[in-house]
mmCIF file of C-alpha atoms (C1' of nucleotides) in Angstrom:
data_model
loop_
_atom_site.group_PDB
_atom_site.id
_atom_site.type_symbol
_atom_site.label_atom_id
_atom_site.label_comp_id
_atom_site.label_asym_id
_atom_site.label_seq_id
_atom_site.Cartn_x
_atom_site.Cartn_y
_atom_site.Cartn_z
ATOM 1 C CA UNK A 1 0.000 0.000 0.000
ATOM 2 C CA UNK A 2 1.044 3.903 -0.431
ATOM 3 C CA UNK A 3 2.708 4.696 2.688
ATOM 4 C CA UNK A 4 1.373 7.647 4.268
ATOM 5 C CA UNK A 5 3.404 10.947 4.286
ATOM 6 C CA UNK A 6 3.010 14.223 3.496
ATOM 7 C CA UNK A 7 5.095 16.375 1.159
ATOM 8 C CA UNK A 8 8.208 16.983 3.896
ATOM 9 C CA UNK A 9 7.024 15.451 7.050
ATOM 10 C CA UNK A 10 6.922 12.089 8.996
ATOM 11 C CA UNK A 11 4.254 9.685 9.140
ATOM 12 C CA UNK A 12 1.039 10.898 10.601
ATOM 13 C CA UNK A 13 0.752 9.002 14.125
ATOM 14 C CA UNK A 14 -2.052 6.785 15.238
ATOM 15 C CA UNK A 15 -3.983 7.184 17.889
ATOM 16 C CA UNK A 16 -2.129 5.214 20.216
ATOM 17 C CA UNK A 17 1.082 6.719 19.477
ATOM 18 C CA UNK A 18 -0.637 10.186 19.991
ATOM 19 C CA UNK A 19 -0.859 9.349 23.392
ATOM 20 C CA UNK A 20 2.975 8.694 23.901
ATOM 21 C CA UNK A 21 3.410 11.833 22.257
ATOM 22 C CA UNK A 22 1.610 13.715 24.614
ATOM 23 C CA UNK A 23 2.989 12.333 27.553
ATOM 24 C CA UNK A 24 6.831 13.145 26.072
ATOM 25 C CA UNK A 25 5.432 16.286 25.413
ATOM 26 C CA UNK A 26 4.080 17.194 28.895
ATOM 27 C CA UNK A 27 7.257 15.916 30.729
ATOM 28 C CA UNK A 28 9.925 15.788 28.236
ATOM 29 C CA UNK A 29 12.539 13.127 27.035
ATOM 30 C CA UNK A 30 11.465 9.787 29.350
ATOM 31 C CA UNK A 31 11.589 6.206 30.226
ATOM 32 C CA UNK A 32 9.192 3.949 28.911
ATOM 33 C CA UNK A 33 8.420 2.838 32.320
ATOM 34 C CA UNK A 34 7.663 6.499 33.156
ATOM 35 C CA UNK A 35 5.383 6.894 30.180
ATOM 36 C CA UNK A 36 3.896 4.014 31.031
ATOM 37 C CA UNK A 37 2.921 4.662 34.519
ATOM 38 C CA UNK A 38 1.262 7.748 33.000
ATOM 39 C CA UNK A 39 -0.687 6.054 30.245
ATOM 40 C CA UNK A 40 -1.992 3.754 33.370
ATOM 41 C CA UNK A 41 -3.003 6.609 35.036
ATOM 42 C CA UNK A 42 -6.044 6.814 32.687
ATOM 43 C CA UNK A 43 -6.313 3.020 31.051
ATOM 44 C CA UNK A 44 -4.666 -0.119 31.838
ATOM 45 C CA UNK A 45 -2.158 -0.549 29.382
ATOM 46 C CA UNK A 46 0.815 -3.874 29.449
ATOM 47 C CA UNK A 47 4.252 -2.366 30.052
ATOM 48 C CA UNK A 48 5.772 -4.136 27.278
ATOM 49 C CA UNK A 49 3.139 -2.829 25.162
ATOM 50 C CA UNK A 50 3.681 0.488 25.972
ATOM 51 C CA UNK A 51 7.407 -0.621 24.858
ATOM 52 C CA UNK A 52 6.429 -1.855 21.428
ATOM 53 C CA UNK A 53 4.461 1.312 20.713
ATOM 54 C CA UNK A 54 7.696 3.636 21.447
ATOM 55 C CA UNK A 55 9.707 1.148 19.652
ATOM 56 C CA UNK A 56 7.744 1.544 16.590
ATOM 57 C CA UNK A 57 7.945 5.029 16.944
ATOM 58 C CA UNK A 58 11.275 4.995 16.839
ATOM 59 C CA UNK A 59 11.065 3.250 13.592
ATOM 60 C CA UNK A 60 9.318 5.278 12.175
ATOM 61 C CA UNK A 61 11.092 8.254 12.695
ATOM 62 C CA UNK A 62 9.337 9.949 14.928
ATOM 63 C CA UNK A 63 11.050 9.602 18.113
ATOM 64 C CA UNK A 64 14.381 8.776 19.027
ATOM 65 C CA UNK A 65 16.139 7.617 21.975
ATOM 66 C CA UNK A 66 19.464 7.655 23.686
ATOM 67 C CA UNK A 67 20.347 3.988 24.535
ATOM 68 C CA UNK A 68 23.956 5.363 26.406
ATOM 69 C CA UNK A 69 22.151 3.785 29.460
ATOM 70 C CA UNK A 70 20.059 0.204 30.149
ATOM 71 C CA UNK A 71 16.555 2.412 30.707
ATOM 72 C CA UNK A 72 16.655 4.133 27.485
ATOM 73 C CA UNK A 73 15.731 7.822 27.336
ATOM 74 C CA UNK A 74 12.802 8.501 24.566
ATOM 75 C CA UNK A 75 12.795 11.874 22.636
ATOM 76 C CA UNK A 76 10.493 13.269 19.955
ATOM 77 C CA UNK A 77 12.116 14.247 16.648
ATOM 78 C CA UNK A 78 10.105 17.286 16.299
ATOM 79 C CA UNK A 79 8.983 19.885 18.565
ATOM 80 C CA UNK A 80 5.418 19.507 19.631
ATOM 81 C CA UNK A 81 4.800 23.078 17.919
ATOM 82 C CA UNK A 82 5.262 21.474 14.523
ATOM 83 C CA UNK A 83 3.942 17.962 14.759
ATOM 84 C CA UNK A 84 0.723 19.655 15.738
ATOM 85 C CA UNK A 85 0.608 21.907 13.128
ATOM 86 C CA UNK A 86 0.697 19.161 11.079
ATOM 87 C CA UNK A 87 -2.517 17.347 12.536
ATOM 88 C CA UNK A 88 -4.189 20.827 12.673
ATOM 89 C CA UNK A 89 -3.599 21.494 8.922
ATOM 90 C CA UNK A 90 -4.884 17.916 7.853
ATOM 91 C CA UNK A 91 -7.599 18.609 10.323
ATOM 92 C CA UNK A 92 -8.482 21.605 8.437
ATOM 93 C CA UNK A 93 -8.183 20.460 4.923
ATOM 94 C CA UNK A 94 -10.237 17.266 6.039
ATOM 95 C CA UNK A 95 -13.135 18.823 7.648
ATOM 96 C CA UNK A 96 -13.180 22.716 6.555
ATOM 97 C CA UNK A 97 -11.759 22.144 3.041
ATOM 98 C CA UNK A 98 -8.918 24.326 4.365
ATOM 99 C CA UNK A 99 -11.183 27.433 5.277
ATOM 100 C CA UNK A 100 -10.053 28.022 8.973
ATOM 101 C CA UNK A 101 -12.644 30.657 9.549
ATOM 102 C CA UNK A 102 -15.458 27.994 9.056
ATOM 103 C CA UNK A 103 -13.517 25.934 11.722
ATOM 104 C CA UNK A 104 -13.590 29.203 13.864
ATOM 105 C CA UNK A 105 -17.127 29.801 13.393
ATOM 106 C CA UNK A 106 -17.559 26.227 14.874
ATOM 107 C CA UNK A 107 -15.280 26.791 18.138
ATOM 108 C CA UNK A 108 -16.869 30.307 19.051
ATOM 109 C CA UNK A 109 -20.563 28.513 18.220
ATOM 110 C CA UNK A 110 -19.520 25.784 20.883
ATOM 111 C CA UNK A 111 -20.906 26.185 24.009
ATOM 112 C CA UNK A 112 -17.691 24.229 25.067
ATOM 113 C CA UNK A 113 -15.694 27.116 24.159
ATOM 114 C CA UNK A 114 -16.015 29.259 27.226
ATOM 115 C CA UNK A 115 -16.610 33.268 26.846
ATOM 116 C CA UNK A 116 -13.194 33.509 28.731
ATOM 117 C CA UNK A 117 -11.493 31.531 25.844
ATOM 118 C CA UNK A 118 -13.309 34.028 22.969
ATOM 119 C CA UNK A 119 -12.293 36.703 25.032
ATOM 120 C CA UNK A 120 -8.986 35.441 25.093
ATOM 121 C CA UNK A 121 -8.973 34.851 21.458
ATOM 122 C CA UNK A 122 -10.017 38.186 20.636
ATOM 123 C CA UNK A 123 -7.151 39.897 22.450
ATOM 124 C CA UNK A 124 -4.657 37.804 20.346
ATOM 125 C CA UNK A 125 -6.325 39.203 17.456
ATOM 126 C CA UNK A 126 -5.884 42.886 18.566
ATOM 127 C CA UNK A 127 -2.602 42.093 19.842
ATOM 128 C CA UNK A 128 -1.809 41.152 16.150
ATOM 129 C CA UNK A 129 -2.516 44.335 14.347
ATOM 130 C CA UNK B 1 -12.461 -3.699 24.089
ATOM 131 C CA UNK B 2 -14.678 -1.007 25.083
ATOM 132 C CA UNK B 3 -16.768 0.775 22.635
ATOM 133 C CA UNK B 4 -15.874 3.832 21.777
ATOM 134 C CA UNK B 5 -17.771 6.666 22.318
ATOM 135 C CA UNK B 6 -18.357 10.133 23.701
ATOM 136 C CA UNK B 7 -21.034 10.320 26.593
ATOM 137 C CA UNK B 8 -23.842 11.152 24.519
ATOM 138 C CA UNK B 9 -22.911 10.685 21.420
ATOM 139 C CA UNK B 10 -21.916 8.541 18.443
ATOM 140 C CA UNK B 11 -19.388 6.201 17.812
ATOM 141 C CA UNK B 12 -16.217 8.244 15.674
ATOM 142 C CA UNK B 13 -16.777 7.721 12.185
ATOM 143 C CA UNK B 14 -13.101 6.236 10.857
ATOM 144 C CA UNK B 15 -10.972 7.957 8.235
ATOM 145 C CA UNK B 16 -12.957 5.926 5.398
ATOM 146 C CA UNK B 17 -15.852 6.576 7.032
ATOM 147 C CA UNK B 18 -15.538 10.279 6.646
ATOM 148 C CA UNK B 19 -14.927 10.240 3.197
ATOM 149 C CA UNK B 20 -18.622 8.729 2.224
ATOM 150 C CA UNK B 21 -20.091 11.179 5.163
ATOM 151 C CA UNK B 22 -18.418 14.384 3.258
ATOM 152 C CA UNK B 23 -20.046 13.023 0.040
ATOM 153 C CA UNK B 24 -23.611 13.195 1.756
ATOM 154 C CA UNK B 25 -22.985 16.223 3.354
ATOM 155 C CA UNK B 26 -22.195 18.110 0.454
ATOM 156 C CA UNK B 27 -24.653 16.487 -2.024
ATOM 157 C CA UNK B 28 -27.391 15.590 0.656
ATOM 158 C CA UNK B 29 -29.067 11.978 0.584
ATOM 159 C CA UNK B 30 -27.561 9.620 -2.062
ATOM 160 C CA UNK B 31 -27.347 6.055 -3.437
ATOM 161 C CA UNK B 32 -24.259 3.609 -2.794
ATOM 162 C CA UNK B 33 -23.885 4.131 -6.810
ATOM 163 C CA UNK B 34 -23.977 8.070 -6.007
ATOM 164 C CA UNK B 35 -21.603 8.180 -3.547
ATOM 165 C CA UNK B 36 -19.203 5.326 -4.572
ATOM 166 C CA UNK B 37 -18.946 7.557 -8.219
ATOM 167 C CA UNK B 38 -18.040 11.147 -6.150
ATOM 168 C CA UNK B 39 -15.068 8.803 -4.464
ATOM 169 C CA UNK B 40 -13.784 7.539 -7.551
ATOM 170 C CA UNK B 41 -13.131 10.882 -9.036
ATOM 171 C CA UNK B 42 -10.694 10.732 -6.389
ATOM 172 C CA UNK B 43 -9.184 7.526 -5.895
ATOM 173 C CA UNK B 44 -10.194 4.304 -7.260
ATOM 174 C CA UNK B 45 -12.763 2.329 -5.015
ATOM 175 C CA UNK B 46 -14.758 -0.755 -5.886
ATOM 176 C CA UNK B 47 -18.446 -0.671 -5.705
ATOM 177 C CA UNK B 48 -19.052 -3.344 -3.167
ATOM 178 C CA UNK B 49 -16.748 -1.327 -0.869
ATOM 179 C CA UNK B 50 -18.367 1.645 -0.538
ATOM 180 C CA UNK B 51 -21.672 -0.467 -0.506
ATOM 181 C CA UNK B 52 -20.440 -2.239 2.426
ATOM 182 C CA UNK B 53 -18.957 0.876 3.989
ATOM 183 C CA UNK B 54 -22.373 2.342 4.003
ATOM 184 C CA UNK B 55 -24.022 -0.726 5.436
ATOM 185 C CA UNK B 56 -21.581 -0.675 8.154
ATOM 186 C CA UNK B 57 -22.081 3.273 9.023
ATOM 187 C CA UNK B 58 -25.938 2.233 8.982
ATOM 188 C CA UNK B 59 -25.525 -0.718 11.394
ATOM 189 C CA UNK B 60 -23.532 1.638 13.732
ATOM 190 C CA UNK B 61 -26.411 4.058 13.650
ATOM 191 C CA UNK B 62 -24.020 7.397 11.797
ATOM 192 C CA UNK B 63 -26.662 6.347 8.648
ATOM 193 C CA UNK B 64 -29.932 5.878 8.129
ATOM 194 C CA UNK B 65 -31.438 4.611 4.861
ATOM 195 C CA UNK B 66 -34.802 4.858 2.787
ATOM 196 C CA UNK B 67 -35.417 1.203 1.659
ATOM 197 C CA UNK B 68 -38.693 1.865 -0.051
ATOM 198 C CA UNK B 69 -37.179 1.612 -3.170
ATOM 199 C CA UNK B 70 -34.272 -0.990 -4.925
ATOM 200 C CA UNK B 71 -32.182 2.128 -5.064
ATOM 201 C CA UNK B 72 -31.601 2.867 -1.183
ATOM 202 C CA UNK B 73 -31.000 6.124 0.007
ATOM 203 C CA UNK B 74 -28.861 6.886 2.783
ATOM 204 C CA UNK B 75 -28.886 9.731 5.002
ATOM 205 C CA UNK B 76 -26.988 11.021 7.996
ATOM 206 C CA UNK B 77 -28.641 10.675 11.225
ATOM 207 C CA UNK B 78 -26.854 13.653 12.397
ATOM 208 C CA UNK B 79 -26.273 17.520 10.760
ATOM 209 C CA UNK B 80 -23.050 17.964 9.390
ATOM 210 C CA UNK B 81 -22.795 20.367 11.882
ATOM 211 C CA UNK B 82 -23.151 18.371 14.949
ATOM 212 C CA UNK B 83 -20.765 15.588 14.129
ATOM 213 C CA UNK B 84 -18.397 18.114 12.661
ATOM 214 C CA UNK B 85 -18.477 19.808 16.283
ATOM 215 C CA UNK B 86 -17.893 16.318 18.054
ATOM 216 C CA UNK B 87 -15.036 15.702 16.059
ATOM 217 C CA UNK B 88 -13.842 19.395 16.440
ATOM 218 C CA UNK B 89 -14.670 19.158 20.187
ATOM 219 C CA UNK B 90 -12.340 16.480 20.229
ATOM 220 C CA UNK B 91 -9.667 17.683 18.703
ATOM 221 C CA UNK B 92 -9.438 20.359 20.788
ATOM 222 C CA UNK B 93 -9.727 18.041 23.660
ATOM 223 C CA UNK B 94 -6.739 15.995 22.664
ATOM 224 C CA UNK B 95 -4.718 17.951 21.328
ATOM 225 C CA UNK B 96 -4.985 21.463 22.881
ATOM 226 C CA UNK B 97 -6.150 20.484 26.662
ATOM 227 C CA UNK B 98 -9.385 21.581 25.816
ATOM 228 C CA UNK B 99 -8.248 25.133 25.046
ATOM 229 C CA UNK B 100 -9.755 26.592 21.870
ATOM 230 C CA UNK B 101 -7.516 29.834 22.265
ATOM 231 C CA UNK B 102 -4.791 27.838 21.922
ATOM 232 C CA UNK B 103 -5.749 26.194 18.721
ATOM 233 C CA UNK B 104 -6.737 29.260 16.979
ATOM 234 C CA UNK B 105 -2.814 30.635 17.680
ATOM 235 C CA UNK B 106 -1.563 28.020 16.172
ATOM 236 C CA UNK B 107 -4.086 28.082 13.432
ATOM 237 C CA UNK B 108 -3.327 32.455 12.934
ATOM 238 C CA UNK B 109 0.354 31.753 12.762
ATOM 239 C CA UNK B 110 -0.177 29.154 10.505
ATOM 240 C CA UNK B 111 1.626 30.331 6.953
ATOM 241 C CA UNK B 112 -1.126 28.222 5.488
ATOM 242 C CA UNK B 113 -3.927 30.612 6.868
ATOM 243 C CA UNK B 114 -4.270 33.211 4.398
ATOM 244 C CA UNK B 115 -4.420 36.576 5.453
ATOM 245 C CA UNK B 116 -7.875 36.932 3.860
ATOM 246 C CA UNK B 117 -8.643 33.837 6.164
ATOM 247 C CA UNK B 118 -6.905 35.738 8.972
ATOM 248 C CA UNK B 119 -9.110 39.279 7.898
ATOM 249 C CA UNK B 120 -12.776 37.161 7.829
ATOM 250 C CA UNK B 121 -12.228 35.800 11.781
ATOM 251 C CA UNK B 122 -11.521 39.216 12.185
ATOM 252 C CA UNK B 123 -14.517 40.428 10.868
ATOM 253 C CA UNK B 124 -16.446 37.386 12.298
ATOM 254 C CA UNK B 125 -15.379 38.289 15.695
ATOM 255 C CA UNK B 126 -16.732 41.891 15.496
ATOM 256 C CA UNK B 127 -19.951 41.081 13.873
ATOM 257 C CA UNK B 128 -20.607 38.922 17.659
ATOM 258 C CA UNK B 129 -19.681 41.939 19.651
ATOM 259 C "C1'" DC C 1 -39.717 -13.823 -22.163
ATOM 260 C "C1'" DT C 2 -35.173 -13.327 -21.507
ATOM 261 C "C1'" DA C 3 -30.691 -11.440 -21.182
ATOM 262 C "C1'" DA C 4 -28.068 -7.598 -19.617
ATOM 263 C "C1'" DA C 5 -27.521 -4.161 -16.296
ATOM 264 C "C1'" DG C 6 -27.644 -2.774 -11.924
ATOM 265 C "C1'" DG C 7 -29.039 -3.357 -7.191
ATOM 266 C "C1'" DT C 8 -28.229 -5.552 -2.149
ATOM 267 C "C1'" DA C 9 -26.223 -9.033 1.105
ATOM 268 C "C1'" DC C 10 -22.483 -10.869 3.143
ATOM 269 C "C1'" DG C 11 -18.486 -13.834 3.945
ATOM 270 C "C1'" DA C 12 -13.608 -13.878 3.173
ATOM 271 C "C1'" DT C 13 -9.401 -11.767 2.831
ATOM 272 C "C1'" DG C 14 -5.880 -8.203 3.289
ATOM 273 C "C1'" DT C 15 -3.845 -4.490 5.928
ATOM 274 C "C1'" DT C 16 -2.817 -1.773 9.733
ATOM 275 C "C1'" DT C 17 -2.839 -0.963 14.468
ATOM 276 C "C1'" DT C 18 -2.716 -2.579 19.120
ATOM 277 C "C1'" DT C 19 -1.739 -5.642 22.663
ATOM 278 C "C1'" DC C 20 0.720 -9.079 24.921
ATOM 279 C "C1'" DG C 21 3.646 -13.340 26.153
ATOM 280 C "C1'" DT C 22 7.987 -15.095 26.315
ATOM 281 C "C1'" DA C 23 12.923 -15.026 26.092
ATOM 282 C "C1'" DC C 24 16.710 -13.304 27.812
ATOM 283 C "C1'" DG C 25 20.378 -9.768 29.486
ATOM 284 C "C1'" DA C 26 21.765 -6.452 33.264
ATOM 285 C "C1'" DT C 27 21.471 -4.804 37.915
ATOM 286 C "C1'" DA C 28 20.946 -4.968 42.789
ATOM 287 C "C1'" DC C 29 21.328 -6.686 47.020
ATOM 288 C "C1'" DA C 30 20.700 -10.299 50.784
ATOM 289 C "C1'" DT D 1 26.889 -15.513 44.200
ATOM 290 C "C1'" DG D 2 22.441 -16.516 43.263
ATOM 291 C "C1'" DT D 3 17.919 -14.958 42.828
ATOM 292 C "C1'" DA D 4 14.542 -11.383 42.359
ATOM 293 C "C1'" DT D 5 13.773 -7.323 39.851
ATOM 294 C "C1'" DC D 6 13.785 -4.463 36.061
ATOM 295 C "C1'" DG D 7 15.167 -3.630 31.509
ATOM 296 C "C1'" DT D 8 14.930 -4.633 26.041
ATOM 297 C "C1'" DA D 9 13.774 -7.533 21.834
ATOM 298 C "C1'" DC D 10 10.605 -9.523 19.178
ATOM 299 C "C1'" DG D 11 7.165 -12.753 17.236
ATOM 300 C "C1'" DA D 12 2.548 -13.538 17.197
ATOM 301 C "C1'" DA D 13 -2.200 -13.015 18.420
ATOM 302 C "C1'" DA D 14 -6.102 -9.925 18.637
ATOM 303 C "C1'" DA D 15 -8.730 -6.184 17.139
ATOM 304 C "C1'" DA D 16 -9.996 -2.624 14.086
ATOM 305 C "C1'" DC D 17 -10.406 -1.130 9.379
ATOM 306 C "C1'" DA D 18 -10.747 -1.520 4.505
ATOM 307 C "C1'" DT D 19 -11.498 -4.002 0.241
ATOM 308 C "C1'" DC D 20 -13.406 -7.160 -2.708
ATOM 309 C "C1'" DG D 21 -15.628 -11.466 -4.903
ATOM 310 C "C1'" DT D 22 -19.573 -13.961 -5.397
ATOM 311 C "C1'" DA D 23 -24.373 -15.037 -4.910
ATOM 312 C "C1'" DC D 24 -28.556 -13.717 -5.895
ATOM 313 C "C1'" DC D 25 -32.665 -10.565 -6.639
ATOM 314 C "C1'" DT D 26 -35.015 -6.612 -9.606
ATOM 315 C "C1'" DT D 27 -35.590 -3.846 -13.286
ATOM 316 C "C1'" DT D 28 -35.422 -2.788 -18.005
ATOM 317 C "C1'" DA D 29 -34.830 -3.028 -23.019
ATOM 318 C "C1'" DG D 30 -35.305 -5.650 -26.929
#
DNA sequence: CTAAAGGTACGATGTTTTTCGTACGATACA
DNA sequence: TGTATCGTACGAAAAACATCGTACCTTTAG
């Protein structure tokens, strides 16, 4: 099958892997037991499980590790910044045909969306006269 | 495993899923032969695929279908709207912690967000003053 | 009437993603 | 110094997703 990449960029990560992602990206560069322990913290998961999903990641690119020591040290390739600017533009082109103002419309029509966070998202707009 | 969905709400329509929903979103309610034509301008998909596709987003409730006739018609239970805010709602969830403010930064300093985009939220967020 | 065209049903198969068991090496410490 | 503990490697099973072939029923045109 076509393997799945866009123009410059790594391979879009699943689901599962998201969730390793966001654990590396809340506490930085750690052990798979440590992510582990975290991912428990909201669903059982197996540790070696946990293991195979970070080792596939590291296949695939999108982390690395240092292996200098036994418990080896898992890092993210690319900042957080970018990989999620990634998901956020293939979010947009999926759903809003690329228009991000249609995608705004829907977050300021969410009742989810606080008035604080509008408020908050107008000042950024002033701020970027 | 358990099933996956949001409190009230729907099971997540998968990536292929998506693709057949878009179709009857932007056309309204269609036939498998419909539908299954709009995909193959894009990428080649067998008949009985998208047939059984459809079936399958019936049987999990994200369809419903007219059977009074040979030709079904299939229809989506929800507005385009409200799935398109579950999935958005999501998105933010996972990705952002929730916080829509923080999406839409990412989204204005986005070089793929046109300044015309960038001008209409603008405008958008006036016109709720 | 009948054959071709076009429809649905559905099992089987292929692929990708996820999870886990087992093997085995290193470390720690009683 | 041996045994329990904690680590990695890795194959394979399980689950989720996607695709397709085949059977079989309806409609339609000749």
């Amino acid at each position: 099958m076509k393997s799945n990449q866009t123009e410059n960029n790594l391979p879009e990560p699943t689901k599962a892997e998201l969730e390793i992602l966001q654990v590396l990206w809340e506490f930085g560069p750690s052990t798979v037991r440590f992510v582990n322990d975290k991912l428990n913290e909201q669903r059982e998961v197996n540790y070696t499980s946990t293991l195979k999903q970070m080792q596939i990641l590291t296949e695939k690119g999108i982390l690395k590790r240092d292996e200098s020591q036994m418990k080896h040290i898992y890092i993210p390739v690319e900042a957080e910044e970018k990989t999620k600017v990634q998901l956020l533009d293939r979010f947009v082109n999926t759903l809003y045909r690329g228009s991000a103002s249609q995608l705004m419309m829907q977050l300021l029509g969410n009742e989810k969306t606080s008035k604080q966070e509008i408020e908050e998202i107008k000042r950024l707009l002033d701020s970027m006269e």
